[in-house]
Tab-separated table of C-alpha atoms in Angstrom:
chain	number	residue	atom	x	y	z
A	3	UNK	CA	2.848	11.729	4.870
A	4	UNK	CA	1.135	12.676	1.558
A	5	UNK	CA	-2.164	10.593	0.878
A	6	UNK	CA	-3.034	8.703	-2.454
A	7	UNK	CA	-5.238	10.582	-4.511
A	8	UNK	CA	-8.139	7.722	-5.772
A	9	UNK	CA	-9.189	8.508	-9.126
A	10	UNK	CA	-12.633	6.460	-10.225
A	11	UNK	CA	-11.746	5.998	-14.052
A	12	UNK	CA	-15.961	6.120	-14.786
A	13	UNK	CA	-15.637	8.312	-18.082
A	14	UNK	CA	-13.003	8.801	-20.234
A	15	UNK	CA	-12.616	12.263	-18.585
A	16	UNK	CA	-11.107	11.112	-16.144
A	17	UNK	CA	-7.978	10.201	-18.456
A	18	UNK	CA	-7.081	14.488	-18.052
A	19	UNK	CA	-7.704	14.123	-14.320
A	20	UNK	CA	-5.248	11.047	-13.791
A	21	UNK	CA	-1.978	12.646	-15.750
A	22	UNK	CA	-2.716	16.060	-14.059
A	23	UNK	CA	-2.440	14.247	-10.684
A	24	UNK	CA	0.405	12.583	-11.623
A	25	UNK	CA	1.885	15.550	-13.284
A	26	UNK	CA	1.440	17.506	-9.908
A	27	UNK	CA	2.820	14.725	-7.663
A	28	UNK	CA	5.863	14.037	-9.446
A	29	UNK	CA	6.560	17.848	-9.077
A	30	UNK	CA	5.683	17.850	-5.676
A	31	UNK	CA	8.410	15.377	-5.020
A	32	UNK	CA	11.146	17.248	-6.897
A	33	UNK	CA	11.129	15.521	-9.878
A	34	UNK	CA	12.346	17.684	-12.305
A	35	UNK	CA	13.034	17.739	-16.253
A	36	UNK	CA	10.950	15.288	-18.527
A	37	UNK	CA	9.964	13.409	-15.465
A	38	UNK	CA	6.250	15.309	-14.214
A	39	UNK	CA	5.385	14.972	-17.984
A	40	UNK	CA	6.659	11.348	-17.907
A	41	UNK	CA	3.951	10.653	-14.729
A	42	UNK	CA	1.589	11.955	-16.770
A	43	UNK	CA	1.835	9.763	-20.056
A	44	UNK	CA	1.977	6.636	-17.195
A	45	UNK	CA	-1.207	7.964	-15.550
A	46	UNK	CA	-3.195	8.757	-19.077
A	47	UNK	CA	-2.289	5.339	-20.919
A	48	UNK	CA	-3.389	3.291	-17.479
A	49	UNK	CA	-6.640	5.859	-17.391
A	50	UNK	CA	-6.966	4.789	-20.563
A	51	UNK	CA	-6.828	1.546	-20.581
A	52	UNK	CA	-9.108	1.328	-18.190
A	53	UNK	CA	-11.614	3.745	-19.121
A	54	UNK	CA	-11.782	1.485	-22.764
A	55	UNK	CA	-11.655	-2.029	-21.960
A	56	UNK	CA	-12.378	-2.645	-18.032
A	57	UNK	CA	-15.567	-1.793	-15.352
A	58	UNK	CA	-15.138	-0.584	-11.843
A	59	UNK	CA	-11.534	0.943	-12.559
A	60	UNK	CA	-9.547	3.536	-10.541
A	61	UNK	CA	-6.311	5.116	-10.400
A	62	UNK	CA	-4.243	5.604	-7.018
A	63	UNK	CA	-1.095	7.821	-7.582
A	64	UNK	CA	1.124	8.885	-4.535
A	65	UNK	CA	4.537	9.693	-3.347
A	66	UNK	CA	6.568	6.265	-3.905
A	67	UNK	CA	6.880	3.956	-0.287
A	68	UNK	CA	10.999	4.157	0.159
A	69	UNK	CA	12.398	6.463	-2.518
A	70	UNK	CA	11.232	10.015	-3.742
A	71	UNK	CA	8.838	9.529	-6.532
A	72	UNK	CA	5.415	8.818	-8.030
A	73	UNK	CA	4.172	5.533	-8.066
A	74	UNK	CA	0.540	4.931	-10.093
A	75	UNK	CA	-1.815	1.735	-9.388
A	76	UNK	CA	-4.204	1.025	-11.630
A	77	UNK	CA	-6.871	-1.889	-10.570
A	78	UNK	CA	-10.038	-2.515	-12.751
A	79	UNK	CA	-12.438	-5.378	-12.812
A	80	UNK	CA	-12.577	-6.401	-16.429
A	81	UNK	CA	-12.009	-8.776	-18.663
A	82	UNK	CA	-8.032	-9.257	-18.232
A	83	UNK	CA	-5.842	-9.777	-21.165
A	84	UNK	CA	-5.872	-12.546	-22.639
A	85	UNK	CA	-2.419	-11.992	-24.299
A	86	UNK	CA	-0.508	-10.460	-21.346
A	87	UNK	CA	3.194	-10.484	-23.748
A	88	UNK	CA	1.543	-8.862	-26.727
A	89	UNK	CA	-0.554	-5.609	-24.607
A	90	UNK	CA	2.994	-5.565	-23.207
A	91	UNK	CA	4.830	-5.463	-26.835
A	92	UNK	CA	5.876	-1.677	-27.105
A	93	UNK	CA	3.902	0.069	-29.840
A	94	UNK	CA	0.954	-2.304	-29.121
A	95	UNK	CA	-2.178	-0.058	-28.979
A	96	UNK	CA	-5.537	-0.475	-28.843
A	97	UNK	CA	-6.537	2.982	-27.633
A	98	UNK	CA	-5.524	6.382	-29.087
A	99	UNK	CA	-4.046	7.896	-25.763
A	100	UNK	CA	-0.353	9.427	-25.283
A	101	UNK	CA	1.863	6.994	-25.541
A	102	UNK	CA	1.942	3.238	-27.057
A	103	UNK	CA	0.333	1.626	-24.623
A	104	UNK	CA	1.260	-0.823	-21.707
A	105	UNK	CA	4.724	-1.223	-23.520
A	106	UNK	CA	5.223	2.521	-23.497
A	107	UNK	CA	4.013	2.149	-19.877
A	108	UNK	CA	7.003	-0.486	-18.898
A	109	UNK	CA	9.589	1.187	-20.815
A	110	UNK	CA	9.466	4.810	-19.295
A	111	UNK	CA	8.548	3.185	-15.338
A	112	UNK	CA	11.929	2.125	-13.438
A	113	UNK	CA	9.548	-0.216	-12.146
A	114	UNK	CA	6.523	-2.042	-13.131
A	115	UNK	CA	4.133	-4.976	-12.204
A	116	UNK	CA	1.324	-6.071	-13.806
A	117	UNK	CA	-0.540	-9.361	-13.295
A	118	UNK	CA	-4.324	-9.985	-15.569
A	119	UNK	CA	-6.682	-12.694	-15.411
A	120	UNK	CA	-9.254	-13.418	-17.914
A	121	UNK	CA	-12.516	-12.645	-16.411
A	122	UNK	CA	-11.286	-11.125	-13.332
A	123	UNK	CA	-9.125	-7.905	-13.787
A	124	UNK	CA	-5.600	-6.320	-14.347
A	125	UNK	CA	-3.720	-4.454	-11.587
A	126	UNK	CA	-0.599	-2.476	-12.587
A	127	UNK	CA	1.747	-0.648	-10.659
A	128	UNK	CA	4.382	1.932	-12.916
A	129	UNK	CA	6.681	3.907	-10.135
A	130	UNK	CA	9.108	6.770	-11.916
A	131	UNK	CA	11.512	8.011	-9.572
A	132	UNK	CA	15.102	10.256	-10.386
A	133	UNK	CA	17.397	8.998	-12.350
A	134	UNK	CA	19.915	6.375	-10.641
A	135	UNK	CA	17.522	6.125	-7.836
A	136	UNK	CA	16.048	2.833	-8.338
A	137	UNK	CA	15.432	0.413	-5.379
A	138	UNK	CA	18.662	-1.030	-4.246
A	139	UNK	CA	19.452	-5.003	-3.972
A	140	UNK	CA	18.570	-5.748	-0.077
A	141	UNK	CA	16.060	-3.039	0.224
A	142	UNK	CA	12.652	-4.700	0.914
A	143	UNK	CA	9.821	-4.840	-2.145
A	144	UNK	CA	6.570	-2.628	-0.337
A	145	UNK	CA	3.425	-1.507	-1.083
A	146	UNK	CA	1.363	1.104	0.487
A	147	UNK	CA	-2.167	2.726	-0.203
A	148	UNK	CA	-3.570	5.446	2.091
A	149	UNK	CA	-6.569	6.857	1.387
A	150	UNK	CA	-9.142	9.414	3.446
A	151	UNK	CA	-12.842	7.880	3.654
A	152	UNK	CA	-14.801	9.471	0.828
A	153	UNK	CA	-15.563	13.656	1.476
A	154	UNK	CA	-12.694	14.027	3.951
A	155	UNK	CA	-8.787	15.514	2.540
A	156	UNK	CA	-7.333	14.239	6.295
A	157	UNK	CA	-6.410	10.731	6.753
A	158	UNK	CA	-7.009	9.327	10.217
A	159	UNK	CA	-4.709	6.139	9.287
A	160	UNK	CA	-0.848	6.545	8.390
A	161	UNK	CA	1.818	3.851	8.132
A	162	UNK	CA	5.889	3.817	8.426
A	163	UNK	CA	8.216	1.551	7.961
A	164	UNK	CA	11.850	0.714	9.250
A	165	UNK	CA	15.161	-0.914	7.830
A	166	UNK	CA	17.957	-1.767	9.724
A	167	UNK	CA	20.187	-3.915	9.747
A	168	UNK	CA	18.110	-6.329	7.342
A	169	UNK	CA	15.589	-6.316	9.973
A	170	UNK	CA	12.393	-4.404	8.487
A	171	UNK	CA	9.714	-3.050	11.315
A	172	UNK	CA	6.356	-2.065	9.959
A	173	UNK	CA	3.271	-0.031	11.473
A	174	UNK	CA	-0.043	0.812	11.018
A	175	UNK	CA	-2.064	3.553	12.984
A	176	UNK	CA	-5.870	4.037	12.685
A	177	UNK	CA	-6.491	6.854	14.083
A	178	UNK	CA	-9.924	6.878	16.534
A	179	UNK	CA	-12.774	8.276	14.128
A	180	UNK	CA	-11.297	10.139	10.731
A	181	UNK	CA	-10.947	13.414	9.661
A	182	UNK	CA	-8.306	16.099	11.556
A	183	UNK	CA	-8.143	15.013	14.831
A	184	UNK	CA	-7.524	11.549	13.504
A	185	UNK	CA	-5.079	12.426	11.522
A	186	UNK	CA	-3.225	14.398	14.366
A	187	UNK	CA	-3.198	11.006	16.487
A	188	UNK	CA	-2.323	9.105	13.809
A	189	UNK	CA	1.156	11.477	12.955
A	190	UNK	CA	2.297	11.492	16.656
A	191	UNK	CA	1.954	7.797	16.905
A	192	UNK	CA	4.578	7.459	13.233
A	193	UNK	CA	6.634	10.230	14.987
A	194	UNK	CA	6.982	7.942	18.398
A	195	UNK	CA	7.963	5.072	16.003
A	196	UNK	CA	10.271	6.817	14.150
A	197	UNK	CA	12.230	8.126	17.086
A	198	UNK	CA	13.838	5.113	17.875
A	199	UNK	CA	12.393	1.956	15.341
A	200	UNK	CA	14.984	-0.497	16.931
A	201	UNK	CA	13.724	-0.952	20.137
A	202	UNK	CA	11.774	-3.963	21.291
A	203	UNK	CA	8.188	-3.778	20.004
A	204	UNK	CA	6.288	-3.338	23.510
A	205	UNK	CA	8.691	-0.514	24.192
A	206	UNK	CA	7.708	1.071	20.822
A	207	UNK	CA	3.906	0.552	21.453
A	208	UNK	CA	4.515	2.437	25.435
A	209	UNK	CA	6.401	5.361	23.501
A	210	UNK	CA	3.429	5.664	21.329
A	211	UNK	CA	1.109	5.352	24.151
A	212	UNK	CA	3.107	8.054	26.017
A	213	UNK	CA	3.059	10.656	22.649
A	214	UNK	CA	-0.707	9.731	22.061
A	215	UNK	CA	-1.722	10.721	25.788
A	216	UNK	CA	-3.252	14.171	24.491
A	217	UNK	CA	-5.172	12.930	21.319
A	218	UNK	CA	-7.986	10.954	20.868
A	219	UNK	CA	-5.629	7.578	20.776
A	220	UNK	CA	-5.430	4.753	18.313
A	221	UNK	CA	-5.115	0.964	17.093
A	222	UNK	CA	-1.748	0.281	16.132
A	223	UNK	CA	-0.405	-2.825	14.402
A	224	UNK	CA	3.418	-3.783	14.315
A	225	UNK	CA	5.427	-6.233	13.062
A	226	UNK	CA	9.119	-7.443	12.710
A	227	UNK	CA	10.700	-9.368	9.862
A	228	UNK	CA	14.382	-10.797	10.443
A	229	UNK	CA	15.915	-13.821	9.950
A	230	UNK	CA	15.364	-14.800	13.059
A	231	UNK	CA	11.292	-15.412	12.246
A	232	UNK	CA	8.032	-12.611	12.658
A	233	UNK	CA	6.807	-10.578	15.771
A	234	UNK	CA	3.546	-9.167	15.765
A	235	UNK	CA	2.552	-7.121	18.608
A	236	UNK	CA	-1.032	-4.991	18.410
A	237	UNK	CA	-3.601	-2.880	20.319
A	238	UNK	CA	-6.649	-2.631	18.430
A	239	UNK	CA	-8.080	-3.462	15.252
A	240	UNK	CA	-5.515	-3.390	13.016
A	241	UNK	CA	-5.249	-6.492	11.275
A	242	UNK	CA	-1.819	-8.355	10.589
A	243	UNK	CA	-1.235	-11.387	8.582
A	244	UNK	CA	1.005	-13.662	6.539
A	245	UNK	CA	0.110	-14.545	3.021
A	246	UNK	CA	1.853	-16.972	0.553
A	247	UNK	CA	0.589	-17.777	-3.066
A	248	UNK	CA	-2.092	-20.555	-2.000
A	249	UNK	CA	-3.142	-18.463	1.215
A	250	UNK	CA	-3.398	-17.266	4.097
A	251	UNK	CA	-0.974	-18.423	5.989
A	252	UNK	CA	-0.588	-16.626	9.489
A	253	UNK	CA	-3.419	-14.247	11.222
A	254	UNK	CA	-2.368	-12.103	14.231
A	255	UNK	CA	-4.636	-10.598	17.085
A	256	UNK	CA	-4.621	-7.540	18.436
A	257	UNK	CA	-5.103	-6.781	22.394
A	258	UNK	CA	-8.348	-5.045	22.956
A	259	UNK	CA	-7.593	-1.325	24.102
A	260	UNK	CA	-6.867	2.020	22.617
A	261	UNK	CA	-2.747	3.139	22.367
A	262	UNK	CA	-3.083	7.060	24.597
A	263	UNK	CA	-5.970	6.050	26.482
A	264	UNK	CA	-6.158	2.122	28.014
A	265	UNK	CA	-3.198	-0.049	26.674
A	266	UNK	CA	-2.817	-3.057	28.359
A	267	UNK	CA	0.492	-4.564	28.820
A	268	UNK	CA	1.693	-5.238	25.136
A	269	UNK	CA	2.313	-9.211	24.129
A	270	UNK	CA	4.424	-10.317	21.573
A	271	UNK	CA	3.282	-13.190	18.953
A	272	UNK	CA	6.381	-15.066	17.464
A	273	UNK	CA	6.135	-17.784	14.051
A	274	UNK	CA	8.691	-18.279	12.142
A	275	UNK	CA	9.818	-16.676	8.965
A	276	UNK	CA	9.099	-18.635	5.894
A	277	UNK	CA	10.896	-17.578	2.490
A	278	UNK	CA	8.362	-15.841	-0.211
A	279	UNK	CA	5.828	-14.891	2.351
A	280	UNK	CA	4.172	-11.452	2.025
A	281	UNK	CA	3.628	-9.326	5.024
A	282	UNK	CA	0.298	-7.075	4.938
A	283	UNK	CA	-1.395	-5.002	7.893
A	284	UNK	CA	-4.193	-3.233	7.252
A	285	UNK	CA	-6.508	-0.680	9.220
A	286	UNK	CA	-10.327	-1.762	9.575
A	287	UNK	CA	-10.997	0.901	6.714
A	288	UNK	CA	-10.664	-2.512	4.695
A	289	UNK	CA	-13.423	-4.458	5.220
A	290	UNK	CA	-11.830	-8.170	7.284
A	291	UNK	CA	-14.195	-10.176	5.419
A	292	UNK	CA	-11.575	-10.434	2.633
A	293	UNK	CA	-9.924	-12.909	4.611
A	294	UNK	CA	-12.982	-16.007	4.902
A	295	UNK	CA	-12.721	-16.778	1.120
A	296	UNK	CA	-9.853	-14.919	0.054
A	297	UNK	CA	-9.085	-15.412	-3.925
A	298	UNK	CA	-6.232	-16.964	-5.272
A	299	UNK	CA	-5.666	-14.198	-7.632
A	300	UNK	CA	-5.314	-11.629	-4.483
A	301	UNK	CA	-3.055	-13.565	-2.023
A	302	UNK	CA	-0.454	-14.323	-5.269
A	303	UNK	CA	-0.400	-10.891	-6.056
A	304	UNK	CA	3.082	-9.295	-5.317
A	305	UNK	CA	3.577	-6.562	-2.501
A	306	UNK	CA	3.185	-3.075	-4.928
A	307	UNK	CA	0.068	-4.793	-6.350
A	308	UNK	CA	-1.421	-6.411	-3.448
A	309	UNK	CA	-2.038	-2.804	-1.468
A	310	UNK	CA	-3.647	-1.048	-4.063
A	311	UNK	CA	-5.942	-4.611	-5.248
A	312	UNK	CA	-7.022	-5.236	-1.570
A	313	UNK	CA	-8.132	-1.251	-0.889
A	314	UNK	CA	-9.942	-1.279	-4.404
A	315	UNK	CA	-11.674	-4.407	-3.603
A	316	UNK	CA	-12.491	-4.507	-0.192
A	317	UNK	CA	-12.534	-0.670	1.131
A	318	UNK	CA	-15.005	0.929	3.108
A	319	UNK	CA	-15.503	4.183	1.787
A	320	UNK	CA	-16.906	6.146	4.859
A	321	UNK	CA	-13.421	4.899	6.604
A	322	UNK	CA	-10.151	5.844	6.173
A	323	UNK	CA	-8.064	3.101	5.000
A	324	UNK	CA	-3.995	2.051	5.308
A	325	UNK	CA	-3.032	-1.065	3.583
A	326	UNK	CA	1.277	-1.874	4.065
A	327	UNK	CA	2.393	-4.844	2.503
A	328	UNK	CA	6.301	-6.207	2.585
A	329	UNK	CA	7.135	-8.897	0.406
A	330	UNK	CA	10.743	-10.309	0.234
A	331	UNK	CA	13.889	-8.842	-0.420
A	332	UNK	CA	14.947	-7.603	-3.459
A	333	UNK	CA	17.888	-9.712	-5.299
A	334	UNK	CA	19.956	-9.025	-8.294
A	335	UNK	CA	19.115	-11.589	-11.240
């Protein structure tokens, strides 16, 4: 699994830098025809938004979560716009860059989210993928950010994600430490879950522990949404919870132990499923302080934006860091 590339937007250079990226990631995914150059006018007119009007900005462009693609996340602490329907007005510029700013932005993206705050920030998410491939009514809305701790290309964390049936199982892997061997332990525990997604979550968590036997171990963190309510079920410090728009409104615990090396017997937490709530487990590469005084602006932020917002925010940049978020189903209008 490819990791997101974290551009600081601290200089308008790094405008060339963000639609380059883009450019090569939408052509590492197969996109083909006007699409890599399409990446790149979504990366350069969110660089450049940025890099004019906002403080503390960065770009995170990866592979898209469920579909083959680019997605770009762009999170700044600025001012916010104060006039979110006229920045979004196509043709609406305030910057010379490629395109016609954010209304260029939401026309050529099959899909985009944006949500601003005066005084706060702006986080937008534009995903491109082929044509006719767009996200499918039933499929489940995600967001993902995983990014190496600063100096390091490995990433000791990973995530996946399953779908079947309408039942969607989620996991996240940190890795012990960061860096190669991290990484390995982290890919054979996504390989074990992968294998057979289905199965009851302690059986998933002893197939893991069986793969991880010859690697340094890890935390894992999974979780099942059906209709029949949430399971959580955790070894480590991955952190799991529940979040609606005023809150938080579950937090899960994790069994001390490490999956490959000294997993107790697994337990399974059970709440019930309430309609809107968003899903999000994150490795400890995000700092857990988020959650004493989380901001109303975060926890109502939809899943695409809510992954790359809490890793921008709250990451700790000598970790490696995995934030998976599932918000509800998609629906036709």
């Amino acid at each position: 699994m490819s990791v997101t590339a974290h551009i600081p937007v601290d200089h308008y250079s790094a405008v060339q830098l963000a639609a380059s990226t883009a450019r090569r990631t939408a052509l590492d995914q197969g996109l083909a025809g006007a699409l890599p150059d399409q990446a790149a006018v979504l990366a350069s007119e969110l660089a450049g938004n940025v890099a004019k009007h906002a403080q503390n900005g960065a770009l995170y462009i990866q592979p898209l979560p469920l579909r083959t693609g680019v997605e770009i996340i762009a999170v700044d602490r600025g001012p916010g716009m104060a006039d979110l329907e006229q920045c979004l007005t196509d043709g609406y510029t305030t910057s010379n860059t490629l395109g016609s700013g954010l209304g260029a932005v939401r026309r050529i993206a099959d899909e985009f989210a944006v949500r601003t705050r005066p005084g706060t920030g702006t986080v937008v998410s534009a995903r491109l993928g082929t044509p006719g491939g767009g996200p499918a009514e039933g499929t489940p809305c995600v967001g993902a950010v995983r990014v190496p701790a600063d100096g390091e290309t490995a990433c000791g964390d990973s995530w996946g994600l399953a779908v079947t049936g309408g039942v969607r199982t989620a996991l996240v892997v940190d890795g012990l430490g960061h860096g190669g061997p991290a990484a390995e332990a982290a890919e054979l525990a996504v390989r074990a879950f992968h294998r057979d997604p289905a199965q009851p979550l302690p059986q998933l968590l002893r197939a893991m522990h069986r793969a991880l036997r010859r690697s340094r171990g890890a935390a894992v963190g999974l979780l099942r949404l059906s209709a029949d309510g949430v399971e959580q079920c955790a070894i480590g410090n991955v952190r799991t919870l529940l979040l609606a728009r005023d809150g938080i409104r579950q937090r899960f615990g994790g069994q001390p132990g490490v999956v490959g090396w000294n997993m107790p017997e697994p337990r399974v937490q059970r709440v019930p499923a309430e309609p809107g709530t968003v899903a999000l487990l994150h490795s400890d590469g995000v700092d857990g302080r988020w959650t004493h005084a989380p901001a109303p602006f975060l926890t109502g932020l939809p899943a695409p934006l809510l992954a790359g917002a809490l890793v921008h925010e709250h990451r700790r940049s000598r970790d490696d860091a995995t934030v998976l978020t599932l918000g509800p189903e998609r629906r036709e209008p």
